[in-house]
Amino acid sequence: MIGSLVIVGTGPGKADLMTPATKAAIAQATDLVGYGPYLARVPVIQGQCRHASDNRLELDRARHALALAAAGRKVAVVSGGDPGVFAMAAAVFEAVEAGDPVWHALDIRVEPGVTAMLAAAAEVGAPLGSDFCAISLSDNLKSWSTIERRLKAAAEADFVIALYNPASKARPRQLGEAFALLRTVKRGETPVLFVRAAGTAEARVIATTLGGADAAHADMRTLVIVGASTTRQVGRWIYTPRGARP
Ligand code: SAH
C-alpha cells in the first residue's frame, strides 16, 4: 500500500495560530517528521511515531519522510510558520525531483500556515500594507553576493523588506552588512522593526530607524522588517499606506 505525505507548518508559536486543517492533518498522521523544537509544539498522540532531527539536515529529513510514505505510512512533515516559506516543503519537492521515481506517485500535499512575517507585521500594525518582499539572510544555501544583489534591488524598487534568518550564532555579521547596504539606498529615517517571538506570548518589538538600527537586537527568533519610503508611524502603530490616496 502506498502512503501519503503532508507538509504542515505550526505557525509562529501560539497554539491558536496553528490552522485547524494543520491540526487535523497532524492528528491523522501515523508518523511525524521534523526538527525537534517544531515537533515539541505538536500535542502528543498515542501510537504516533515521532522522528525528530537536526535543523540543518533538511534533505535527509525529506528523503526519510518520503521513504516512510512509500512504505505505506501516513506522514506529516512539520515545519514552523508556513511550510513553504524557507522551510520543508521545497526540500521535499527537491528530494522528489532527485529521488526514487516511485515517489512521484505518492499523495503529497502542502497545508498553508501563518508565516513569521505576517505574525510580526500584526504585532506592530500593518507595515506590509503595500508591496513587500521576503529575503532570507542565511547564506547556507545561497551565496552572500546573491543576497546583496537582491537586497539592493529590493531597496531600489522601494519594497518593504521582511528579513528572515537575520542572525544566528554561526552567522553574526550578515544583518549589519545588510543594514549598511540598505543605507546606501534607503533614507536613514526609514522605519526598522525587530520583532522577536511574534505571535507568541513572549513577543517583543523594537521599533527604530535604518540609521539607528543595531544588528545586535536580532537573533534566530527575530524577524526584521525594513520599511518603504511611505512606511510611517501613527500613534503606537507602524503602517505602510496601500497607495497615495487622492
Ligand atoms: N517557515 C518559517 C520560516 C523559517 S526560517 C515561517 O514561515 O515562519 C526561520 C526564521 O523565521 C527565523 O530565523 C526568524 O527570522 C523567523 N521566525 C520564525 N518564527 C518566528 C517568530 N515567531 N517570530 C519572529 N520571527 C520568526
CSV table of N, CA and C in Angstrom, one decimal, residues 12-17 123 196-204 221:
chain,number,residue,atom,x,y,z
A,12,PRO,N,3.6,30.6,14.0
A,12,PRO,CA,4.7,31.3,14.6
A,12,PRO,C,4.9,30.8,16.0
A,13,GLY,N,4.0,30.1,16.7
A,13,GLY,CA,4.3,29.6,18.0
A,13,GLY,C,3.0,29.4,18.9
A,14,LYS,N,2.1,30.4,18.9
A,14,LYS,CA,0.9,30.2,19.7
A,14,LYS,C,0.0,29.2,19.2
A,15,ALA,N,-0.5,28.3,20.1
A,15,ALA,CA,-1.3,27.1,19.6
A,15,ALA,C,-2.4,27.6,18.7
A,16,ASP,N,-3.1,28.7,19.0
A,16,ASP,CA,-4.3,29.0,18.2
A,16,ASP,C,-3.9,29.7,16.9
A,17,LEU,N,-2.6,29.8,16.6
A,17,LEU,CA,-2.3,30.3,15.3
A,17,LEU,C,-1.9,29.1,14.4
A,123,GLU,N,2.0,42.3,14.9
A,123,GLU,CA,2.4,42.8,16.2
A,123,GLU,C,2.5,44.3,16.3
A,196,ARG,N,10.6,39.9,17.8
A,196,ARG,CA,11.1,38.7,18.3
A,196,ARG,C,9.9,37.8,18.8
A,197,ALA,N,9.9,36.6,18.5
A,197,ALA,CA,8.9,35.7,19.0
A,197,ALA,C,7.5,36.2,18.7
A,198,ALA,N,7.3,36.7,17.5
A,198,ALA,CA,6.0,37.2,17.0
A,198,ALA,C,4.9,36.1,17.1
A,199,GLY,N,3.7,36.5,17.4
A,199,GLY,CA,2.6,35.5,17.5
A,199,GLY,C,2.8,34.5,18.7
A,200,THR,N,3.5,35.0,19.7
A,200,THR,CA,3.6,34.1,20.9
A,200,THR,C,3.4,35.1,22.1
A,201,ALA,N,3.3,34.5,23.3
A,201,ALA,CA,3.1,35.3,24.5
A,201,ALA,C,4.3,36.1,24.8
A,202,GLU,N,5.5,35.7,24.3
A,202,GLU,CA,6.7,36.5,24.6
A,202,GLU,C,7.1,37.5,23.6
A,203,ALA,N,6.2,37.8,22.7
A,203,ALA,CA,6.5,38.7,21.6
A,203,ALA,C,7.1,40.0,22.1
A,204,ARG,N,8.2,40.5,21.4
A,204,ARG,CA,8.8,41.7,21.8
A,204,ARG,C,9.2,42.5,20.5
A,221,ARG,N,15.2,34.0,16.5
A,221,ARG,CA,13.8,34.1,16.6
A,221,ARG,C,13.2,35.5,16.3
